[in-house]
Tab-separated table of C-alpha atoms in Angstrom:
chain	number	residue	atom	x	y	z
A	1	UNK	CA	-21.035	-79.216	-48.491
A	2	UNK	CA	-23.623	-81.873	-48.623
A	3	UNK	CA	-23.243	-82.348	-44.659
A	4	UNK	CA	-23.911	-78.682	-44.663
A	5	UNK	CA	-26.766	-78.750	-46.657
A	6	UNK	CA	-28.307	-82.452	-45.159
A	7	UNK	CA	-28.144	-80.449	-41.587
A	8	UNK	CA	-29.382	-76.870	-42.432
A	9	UNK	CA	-32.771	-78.747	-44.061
A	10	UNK	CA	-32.885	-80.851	-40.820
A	11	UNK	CA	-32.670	-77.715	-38.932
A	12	UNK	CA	-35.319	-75.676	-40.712
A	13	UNK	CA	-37.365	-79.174	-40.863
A	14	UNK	CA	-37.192	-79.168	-36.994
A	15	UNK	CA	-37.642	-74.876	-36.525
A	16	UNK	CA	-40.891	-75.538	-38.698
A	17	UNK	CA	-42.186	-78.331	-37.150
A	18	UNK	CA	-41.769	-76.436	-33.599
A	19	UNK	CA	-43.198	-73.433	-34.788
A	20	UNK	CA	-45.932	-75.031	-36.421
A	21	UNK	CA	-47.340	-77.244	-32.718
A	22	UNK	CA	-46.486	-73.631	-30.680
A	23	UNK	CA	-48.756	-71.932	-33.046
A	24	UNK	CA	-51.239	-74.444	-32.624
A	25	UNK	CA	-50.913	-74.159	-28.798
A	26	UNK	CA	-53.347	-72.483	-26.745
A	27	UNK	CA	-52.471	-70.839	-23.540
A	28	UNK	CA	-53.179	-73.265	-20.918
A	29	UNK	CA	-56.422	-73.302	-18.732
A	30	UNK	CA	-55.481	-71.741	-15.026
A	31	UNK	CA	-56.637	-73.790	-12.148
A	32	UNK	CA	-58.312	-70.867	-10.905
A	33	UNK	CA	-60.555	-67.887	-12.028
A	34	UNK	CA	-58.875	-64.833	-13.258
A	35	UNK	CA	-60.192	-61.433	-12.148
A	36	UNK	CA	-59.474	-58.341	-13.510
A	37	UNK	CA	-59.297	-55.262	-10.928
A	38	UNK	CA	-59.461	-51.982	-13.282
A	39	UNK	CA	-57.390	-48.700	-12.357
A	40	UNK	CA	-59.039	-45.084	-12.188
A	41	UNK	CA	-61.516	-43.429	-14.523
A	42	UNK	CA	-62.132	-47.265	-15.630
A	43	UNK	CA	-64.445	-50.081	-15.701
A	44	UNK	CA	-65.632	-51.345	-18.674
A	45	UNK	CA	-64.915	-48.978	-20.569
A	46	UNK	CA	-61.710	-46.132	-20.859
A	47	UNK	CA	-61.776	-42.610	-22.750
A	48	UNK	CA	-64.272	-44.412	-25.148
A	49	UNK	CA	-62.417	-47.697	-25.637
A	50	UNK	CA	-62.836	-51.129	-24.067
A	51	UNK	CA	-60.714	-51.006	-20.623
A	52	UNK	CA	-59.866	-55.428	-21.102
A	53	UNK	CA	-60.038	-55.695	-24.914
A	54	UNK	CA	-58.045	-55.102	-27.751
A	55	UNK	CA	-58.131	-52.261	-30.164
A	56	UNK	CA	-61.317	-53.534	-31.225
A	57	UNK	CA	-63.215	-54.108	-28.123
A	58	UNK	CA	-62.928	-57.683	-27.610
A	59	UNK	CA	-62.537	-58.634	-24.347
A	60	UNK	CA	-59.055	-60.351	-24.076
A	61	UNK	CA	-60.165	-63.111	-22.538
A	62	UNK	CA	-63.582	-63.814	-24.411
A	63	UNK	CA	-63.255	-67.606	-25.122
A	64	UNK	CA	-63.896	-68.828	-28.512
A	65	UNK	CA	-67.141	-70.952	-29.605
A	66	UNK	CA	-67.033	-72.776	-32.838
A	67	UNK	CA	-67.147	-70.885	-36.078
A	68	UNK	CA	-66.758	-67.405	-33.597
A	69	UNK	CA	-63.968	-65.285	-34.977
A	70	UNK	CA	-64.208	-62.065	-32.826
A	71	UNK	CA	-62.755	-63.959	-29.710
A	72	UNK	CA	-59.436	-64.192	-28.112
A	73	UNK	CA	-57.878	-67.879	-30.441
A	74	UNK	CA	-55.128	-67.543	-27.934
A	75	UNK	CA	-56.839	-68.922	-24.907
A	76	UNK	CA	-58.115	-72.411	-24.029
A	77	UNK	CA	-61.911	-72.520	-24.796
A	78	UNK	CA	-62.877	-73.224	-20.684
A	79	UNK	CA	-60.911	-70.388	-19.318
A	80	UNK	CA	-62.672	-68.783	-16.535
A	81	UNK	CA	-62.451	-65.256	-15.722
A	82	UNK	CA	-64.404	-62.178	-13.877
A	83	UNK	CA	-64.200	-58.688	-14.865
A	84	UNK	CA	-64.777	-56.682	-11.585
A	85	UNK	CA	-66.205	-53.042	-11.160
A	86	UNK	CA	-65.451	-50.257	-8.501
A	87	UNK	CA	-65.467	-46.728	-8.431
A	88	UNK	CA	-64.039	-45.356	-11.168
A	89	UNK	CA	-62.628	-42.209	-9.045
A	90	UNK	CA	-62.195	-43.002	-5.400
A	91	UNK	CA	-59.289	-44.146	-2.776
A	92	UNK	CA	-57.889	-48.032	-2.715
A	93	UNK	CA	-59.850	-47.961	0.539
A	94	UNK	CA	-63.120	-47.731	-0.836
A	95	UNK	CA	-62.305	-49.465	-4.203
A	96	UNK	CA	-60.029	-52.235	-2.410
A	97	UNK	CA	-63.738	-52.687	-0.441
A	98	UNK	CA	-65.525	-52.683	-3.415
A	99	UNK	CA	-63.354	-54.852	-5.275
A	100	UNK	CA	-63.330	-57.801	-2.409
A	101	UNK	CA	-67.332	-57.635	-2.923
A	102	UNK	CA	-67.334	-58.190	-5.721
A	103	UNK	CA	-64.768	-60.968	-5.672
A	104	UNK	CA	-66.959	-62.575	-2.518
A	105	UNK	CA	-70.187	-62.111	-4.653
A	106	UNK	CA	-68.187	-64.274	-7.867
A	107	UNK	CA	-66.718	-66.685	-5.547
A	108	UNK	CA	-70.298	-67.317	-3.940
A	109	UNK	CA	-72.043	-67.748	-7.765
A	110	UNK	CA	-69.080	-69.503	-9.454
A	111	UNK	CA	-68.262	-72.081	-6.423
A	112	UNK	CA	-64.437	-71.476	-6.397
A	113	UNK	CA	-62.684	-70.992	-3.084
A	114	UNK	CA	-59.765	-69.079	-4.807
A	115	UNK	CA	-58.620	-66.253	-7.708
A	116	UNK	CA	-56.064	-64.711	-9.521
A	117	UNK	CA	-56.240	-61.538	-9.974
A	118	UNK	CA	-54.696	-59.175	-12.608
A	119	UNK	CA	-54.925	-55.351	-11.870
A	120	UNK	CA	-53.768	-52.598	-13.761
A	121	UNK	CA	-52.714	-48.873	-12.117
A	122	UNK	CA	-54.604	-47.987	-9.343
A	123	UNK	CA	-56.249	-51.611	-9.395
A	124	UNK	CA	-53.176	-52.983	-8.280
A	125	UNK	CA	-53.402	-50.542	-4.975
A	126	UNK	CA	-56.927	-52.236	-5.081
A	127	UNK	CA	-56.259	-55.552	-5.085
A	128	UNK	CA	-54.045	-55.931	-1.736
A	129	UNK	CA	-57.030	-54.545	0.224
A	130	UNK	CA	-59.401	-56.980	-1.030
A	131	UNK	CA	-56.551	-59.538	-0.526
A	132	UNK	CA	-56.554	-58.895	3.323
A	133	UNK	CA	-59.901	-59.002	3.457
A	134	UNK	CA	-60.773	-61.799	1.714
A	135	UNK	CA	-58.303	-63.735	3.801
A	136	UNK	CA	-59.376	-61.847	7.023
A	137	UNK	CA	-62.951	-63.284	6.312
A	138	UNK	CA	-62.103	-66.799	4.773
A	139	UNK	CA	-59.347	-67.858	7.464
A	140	UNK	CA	-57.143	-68.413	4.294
A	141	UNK	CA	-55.556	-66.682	1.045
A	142	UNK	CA	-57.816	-66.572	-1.336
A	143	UNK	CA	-55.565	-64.630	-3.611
A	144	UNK	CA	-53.288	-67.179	-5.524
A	145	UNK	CA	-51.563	-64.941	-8.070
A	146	UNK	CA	-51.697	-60.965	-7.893
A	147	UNK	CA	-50.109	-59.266	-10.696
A	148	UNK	CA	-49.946	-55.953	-10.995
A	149	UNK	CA	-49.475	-53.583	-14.229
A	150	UNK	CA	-47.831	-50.432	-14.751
A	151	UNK	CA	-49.543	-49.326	-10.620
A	152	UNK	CA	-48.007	-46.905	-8.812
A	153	UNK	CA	-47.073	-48.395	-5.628
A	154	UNK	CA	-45.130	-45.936	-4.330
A	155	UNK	CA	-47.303	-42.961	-6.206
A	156	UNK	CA	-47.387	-40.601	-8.989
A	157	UNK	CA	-46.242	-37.504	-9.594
A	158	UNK	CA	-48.768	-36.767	-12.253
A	159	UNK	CA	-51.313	-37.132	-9.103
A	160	UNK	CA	-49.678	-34.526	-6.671
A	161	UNK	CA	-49.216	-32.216	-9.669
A	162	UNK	CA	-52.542	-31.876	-10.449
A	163	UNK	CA	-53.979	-31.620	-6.715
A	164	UNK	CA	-51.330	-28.739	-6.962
A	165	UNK	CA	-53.043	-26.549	-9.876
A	166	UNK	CA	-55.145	-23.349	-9.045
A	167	UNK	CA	-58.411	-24.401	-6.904
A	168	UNK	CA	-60.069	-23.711	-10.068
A	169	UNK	CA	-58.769	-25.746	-12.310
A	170	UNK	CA	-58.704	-28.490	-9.787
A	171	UNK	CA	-62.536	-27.782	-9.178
A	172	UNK	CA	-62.908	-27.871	-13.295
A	173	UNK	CA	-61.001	-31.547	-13.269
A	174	UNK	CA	-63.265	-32.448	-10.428
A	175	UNK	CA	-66.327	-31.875	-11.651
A	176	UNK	CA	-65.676	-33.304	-15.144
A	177	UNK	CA	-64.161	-36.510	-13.119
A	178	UNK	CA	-66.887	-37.369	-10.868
A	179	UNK	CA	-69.472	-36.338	-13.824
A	180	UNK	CA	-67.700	-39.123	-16.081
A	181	UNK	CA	-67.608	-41.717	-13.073
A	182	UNK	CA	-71.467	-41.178	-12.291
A	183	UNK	CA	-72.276	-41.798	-15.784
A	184	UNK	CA	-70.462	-44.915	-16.284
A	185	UNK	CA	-70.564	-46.613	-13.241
A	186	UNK	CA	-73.173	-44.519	-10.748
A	187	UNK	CA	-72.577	-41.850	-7.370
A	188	UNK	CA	-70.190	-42.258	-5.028
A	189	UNK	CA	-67.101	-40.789	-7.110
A	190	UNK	CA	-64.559	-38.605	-5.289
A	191	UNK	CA	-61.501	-37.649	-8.008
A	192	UNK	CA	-59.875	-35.344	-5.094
A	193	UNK	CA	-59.759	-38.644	-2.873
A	194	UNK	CA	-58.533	-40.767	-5.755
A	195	UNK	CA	-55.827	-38.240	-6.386
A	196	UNK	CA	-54.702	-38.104	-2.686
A	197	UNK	CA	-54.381	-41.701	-2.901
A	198	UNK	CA	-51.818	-41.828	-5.485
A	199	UNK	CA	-49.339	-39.062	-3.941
A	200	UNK	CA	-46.657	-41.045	-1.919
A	201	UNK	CA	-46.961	-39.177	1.868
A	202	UNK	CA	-50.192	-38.118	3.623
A	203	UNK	CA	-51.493	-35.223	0.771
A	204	UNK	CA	-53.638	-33.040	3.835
A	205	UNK	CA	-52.916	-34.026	7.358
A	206	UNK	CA	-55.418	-31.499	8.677
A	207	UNK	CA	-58.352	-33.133	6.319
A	208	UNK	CA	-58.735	-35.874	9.251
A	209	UNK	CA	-58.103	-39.038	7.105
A	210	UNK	CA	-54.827	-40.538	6.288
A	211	UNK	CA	-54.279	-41.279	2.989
A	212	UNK	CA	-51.326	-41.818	0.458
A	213	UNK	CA	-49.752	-44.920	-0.629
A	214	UNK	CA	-47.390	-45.377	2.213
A	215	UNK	CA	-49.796	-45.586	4.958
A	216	UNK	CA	-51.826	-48.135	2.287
A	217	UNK	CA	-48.744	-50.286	1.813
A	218	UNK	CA	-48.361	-50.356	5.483
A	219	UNK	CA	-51.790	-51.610	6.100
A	220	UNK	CA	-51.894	-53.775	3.065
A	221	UNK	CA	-48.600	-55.232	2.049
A	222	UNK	CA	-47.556	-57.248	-0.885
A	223	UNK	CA	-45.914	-60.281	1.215
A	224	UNK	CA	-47.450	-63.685	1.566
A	225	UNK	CA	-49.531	-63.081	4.318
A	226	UNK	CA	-52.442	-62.576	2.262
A	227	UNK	CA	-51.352	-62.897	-0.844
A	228	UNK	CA	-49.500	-66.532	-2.448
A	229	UNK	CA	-47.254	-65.361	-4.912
A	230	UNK	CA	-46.725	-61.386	-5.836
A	231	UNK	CA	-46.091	-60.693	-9.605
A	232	UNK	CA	-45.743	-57.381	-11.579
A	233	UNK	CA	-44.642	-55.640	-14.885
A	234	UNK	CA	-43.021	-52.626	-15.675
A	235	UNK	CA	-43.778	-50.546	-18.509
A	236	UNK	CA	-41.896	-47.354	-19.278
A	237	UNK	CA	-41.792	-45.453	-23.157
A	238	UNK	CA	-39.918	-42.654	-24.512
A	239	UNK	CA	-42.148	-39.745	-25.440
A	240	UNK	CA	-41.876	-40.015	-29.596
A	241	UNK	CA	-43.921	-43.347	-29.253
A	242	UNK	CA	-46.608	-42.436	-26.385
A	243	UNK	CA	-50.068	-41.931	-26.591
A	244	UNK	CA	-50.718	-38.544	-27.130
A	245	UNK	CA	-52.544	-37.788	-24.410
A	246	UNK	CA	-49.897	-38.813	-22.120
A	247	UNK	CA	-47.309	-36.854	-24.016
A	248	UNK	CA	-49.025	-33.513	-23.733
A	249	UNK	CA	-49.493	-34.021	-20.306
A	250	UNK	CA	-45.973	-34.885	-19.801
A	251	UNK	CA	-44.843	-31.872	-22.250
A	252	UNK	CA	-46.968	-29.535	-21.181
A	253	UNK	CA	-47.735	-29.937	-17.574
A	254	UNK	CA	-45.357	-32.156	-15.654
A	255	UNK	CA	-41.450	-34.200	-16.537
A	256	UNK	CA	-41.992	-37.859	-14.046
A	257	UNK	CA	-37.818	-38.415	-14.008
A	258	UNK	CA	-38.768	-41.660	-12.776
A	259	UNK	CA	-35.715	-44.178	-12.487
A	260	UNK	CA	-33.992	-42.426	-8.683
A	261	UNK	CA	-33.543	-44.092	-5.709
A	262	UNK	CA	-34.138	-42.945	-2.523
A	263	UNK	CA	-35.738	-44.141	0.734
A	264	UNK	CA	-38.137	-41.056	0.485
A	265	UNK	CA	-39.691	-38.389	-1.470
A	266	UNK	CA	-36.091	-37.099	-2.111
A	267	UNK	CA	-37.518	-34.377	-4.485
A	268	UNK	CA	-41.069	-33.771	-3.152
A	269	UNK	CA	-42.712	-34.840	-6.236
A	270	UNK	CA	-45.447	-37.130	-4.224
A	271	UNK	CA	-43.526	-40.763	-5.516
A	272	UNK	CA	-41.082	-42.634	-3.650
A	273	UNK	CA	-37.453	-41.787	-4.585
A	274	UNK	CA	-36.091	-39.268	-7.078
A	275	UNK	CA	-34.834	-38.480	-10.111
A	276	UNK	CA	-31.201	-39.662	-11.752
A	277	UNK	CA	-31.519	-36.163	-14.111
A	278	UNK	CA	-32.487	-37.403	-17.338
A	279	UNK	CA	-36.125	-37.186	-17.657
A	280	UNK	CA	-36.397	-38.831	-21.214
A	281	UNK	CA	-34.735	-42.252	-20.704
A	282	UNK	CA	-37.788	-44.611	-21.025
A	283	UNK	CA	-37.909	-44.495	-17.161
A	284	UNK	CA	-41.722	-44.255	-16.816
A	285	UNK	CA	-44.934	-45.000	-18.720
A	286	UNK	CA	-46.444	-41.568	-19.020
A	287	UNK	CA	-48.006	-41.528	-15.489
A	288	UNK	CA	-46.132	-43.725	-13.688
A	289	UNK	CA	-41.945	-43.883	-12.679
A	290	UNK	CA	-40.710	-47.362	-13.120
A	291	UNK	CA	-39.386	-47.039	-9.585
A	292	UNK	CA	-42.888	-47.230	-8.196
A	293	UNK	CA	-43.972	-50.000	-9.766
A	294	UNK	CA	-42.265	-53.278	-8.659
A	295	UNK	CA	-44.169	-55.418	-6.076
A	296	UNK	CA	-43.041	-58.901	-5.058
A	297	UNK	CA	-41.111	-60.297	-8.426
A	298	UNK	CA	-40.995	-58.906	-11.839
A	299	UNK	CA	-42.352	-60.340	-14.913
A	300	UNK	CA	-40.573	-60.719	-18.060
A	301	UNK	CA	-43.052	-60.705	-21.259
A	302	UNK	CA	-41.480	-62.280	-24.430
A	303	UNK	CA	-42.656	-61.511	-27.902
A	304	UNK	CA	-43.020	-64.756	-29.986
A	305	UNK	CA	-43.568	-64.156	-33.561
A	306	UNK	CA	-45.711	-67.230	-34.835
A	307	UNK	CA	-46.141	-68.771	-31.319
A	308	UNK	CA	-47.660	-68.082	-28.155
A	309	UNK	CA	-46.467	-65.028	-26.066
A	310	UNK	CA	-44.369	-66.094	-23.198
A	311	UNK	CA	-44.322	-64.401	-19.363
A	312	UNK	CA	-41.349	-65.931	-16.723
A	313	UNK	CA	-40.330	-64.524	-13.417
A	314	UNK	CA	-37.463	-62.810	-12.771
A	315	UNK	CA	-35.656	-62.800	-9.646
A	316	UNK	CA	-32.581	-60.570	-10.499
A	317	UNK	CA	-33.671	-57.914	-8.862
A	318	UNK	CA	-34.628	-59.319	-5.843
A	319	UNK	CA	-38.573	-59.415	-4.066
A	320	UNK	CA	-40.394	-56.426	-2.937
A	321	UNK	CA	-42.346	-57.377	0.088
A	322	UNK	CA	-42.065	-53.960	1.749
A	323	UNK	CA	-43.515	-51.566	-0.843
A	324	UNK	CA	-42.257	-48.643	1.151
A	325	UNK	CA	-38.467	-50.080	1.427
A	326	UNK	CA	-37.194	-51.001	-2.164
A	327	UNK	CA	-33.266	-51.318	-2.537
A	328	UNK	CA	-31.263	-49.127	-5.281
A	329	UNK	CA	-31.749	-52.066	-7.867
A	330	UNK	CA	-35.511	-52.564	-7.497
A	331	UNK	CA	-36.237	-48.267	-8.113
A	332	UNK	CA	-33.488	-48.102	-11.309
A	333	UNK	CA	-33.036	-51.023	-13.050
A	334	UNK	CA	-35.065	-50.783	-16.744
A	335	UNK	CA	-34.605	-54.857	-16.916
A	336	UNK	CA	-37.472	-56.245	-18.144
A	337	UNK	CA	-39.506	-53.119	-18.799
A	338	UNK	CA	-42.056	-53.406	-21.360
A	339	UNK	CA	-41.630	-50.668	-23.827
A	340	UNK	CA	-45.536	-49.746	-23.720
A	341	UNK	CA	-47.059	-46.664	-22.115
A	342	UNK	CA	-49.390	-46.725	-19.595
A	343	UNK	CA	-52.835	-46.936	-21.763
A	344	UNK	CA	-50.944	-49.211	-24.500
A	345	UNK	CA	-51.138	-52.279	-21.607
A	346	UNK	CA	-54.924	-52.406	-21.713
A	347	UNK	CA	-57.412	-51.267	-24.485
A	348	UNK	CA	-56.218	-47.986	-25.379
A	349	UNK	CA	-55.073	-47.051	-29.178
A	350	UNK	CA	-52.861	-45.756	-31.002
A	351	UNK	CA	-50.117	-48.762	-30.188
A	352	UNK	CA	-48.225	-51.510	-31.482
A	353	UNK	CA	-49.521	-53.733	-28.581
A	354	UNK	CA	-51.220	-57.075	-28.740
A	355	UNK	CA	-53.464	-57.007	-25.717
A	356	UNK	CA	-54.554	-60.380	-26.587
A	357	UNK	CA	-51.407	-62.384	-26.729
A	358	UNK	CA	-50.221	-60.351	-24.109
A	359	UNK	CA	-52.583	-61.129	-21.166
A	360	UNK	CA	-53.026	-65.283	-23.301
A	361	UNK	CA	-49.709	-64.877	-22.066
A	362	UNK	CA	-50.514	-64.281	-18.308
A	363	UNK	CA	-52.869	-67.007	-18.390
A	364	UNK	CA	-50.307	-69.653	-19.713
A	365	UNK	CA	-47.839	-68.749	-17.253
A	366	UNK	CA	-50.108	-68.577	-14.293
A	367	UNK	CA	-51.764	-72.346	-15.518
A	368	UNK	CA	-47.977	-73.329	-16.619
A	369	UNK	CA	-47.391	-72.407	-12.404
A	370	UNK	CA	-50.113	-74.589	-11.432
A	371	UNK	CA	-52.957	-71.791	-10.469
């Protein structure tokens, strides 16, 4: 009994004297500047909250001075990182552009040669563009890490539904879209062409421009041509915890039964794949079917209560190069989903989400990786 006894103390000795240096840990400085690349409607700032902060509106990555409180304690204190702005409503051509501007323009002022970037939704269309480009004009990849977050790779059904509705609702939408996007970021905003984007196949093939995201993923891909090392996470949430915006769209308008394979639109709903019949089974985030969202390896995030967050690869279900060819596995397995809708991954209340360990997290594993 006193064995017993002599070892449990030793244990809980050792478990406190662990937890005590991870809590003291801060995520690791990356090699590299992080950038974030924001999705539609966004920039800095999303249906009145902060698109990259927490509940509160701190930016997740705002390092800490001494004395500061409202700062992210998670982070090292030299972390580097860019918040980049495109057109809030307008195709992954013109914001991928956009978005490798702005990533030239930081490079040029900040003297670094390479980035990571970190782009949520549509930004993660985005950020393959200005990949190619920024590789097309450097000679080299400039992109080190892409990770993309809840993006719909292979499109959205939520996107082709409402491009479906009566030309005057649709006209209503737009004009309330594009009004939004002018005030917060400036002209230029197009919400029919950011739409048309997101549906899988070419939307209007009498309009005279191609769009859709499998003609993008053919002329941008996620392999390492342009890109070093492709990362993303999943997030998918039954409808009693989503935001309620999302629900009532979800309830009132449109079902995503996200979690089907198929090698095409098997049930014309503008995403890649299908349904498997059950439309409430945590298979997509709101907006977004988990089978649209994998490109190159998933990410696994890990919750640690009293320590820093941890984020690992997974290679269980295999590498998505081709966005347009995923196997069975890669369009149905929940593995690694993060139970978050698709607003609860950045800035967006009411969650349970801790945007600030979360993307501390990111940074540690992308440093812990040597970028």
């Amino acid at each position: 009994m006193k064995m017993r006894t002599r070892l449990t103390t030793a244990l809980m000795v050792i478990c406190s004297v662990f937890t005590m240096s991870a809590q003291a840990r801060d995520a690791n400085k990356t090699t590299y500047p992080i950038v974030f690349a924001h999705g539609m409607a966004g920039f800095d700032d999303i249906l009145g909250y902060d698109y990259w902060g927490d509940d509160y509106g701190v930016y997740v990555l705002d390092t800490c001075s001494w004395g500061e409180y409202y700062c992210n304690h998670d982070i090292n204190s030299q972390q580097e990182s860019f918040v980049a702005s495109v057109t809030p409503f307008a195709s992954s051509e013109q914001r991928g552009y956009e978005l490798y501007q702005d990533i030239q323009n930081y490079l040029a002022s900040s003297g670094h040669s390479y980035v990571n970037v970190i782009g949520h939704s549509q930004g993660g269309l985005d950020l393959r563009k200005a990949a190619k480009l920024l590789h097309d004009n450097r000679g080299y990849r400039v992109v080190k890490y892409a990770i993309s977050i809840s993006s719909p790779h292979r499109g959205s059904p939520i996107a082709q539904y409402v491009l479906n509705l009566q030309p005057g609702v649709t006209t209503i939408l737009e004009t309330l879209a594009e009004y939004f996007g002018n005030v917060i970021y400036g002209g230029g905003n197009d919400a029919i062409a950011a739409l048309k984007q997101l549906v899988n196949h070419d939307y209007d093939p009498n309009d005279g421009v191609t769009t859709g995201t499998y003609a993008f993923n053919q002329a941008y891909p996620a392999g390492t041509a342009n890109i070093e090392r492709s990362r993303s996470f999943l997030t998918g949430q039954d409808n009693g915890n989503m935001n309620p915006a999302l629900y009532l769209l979800k309830e009132l308008w449109t079902e995503i039964d996200g979690d089907g394979y198929a090698s095409y639109d098997a049930n014309g709903d503008g995403a890649l794949g299908t349904g498997d019949g059950n439309a409430s089974d945590n298979d997509d985030d709101g907006l977004v079917g988990i089978n649209s969202q994998q490109m190159g390896y998933r990410l696994e995030y890990w919750e640690c209560y009293g320590c820093l967050d941890y984020v690992w690869t997974q290679t269980n279900t295999g590498y998505v190069a081709d966005l347009n060819a995923p196997d069975a596995t890669q369009m149905t397995s929940h593995a690694w989903k993060i139970n978050q809708d698709h607003l609860d991954i950045i800035g967006v209340p009411p969650d349970t989400f801790d945007e600030m360990e979360f993307y501390a997290a990111i940074t540690d594993f992308i440093a812990d990786n040597g970028f």
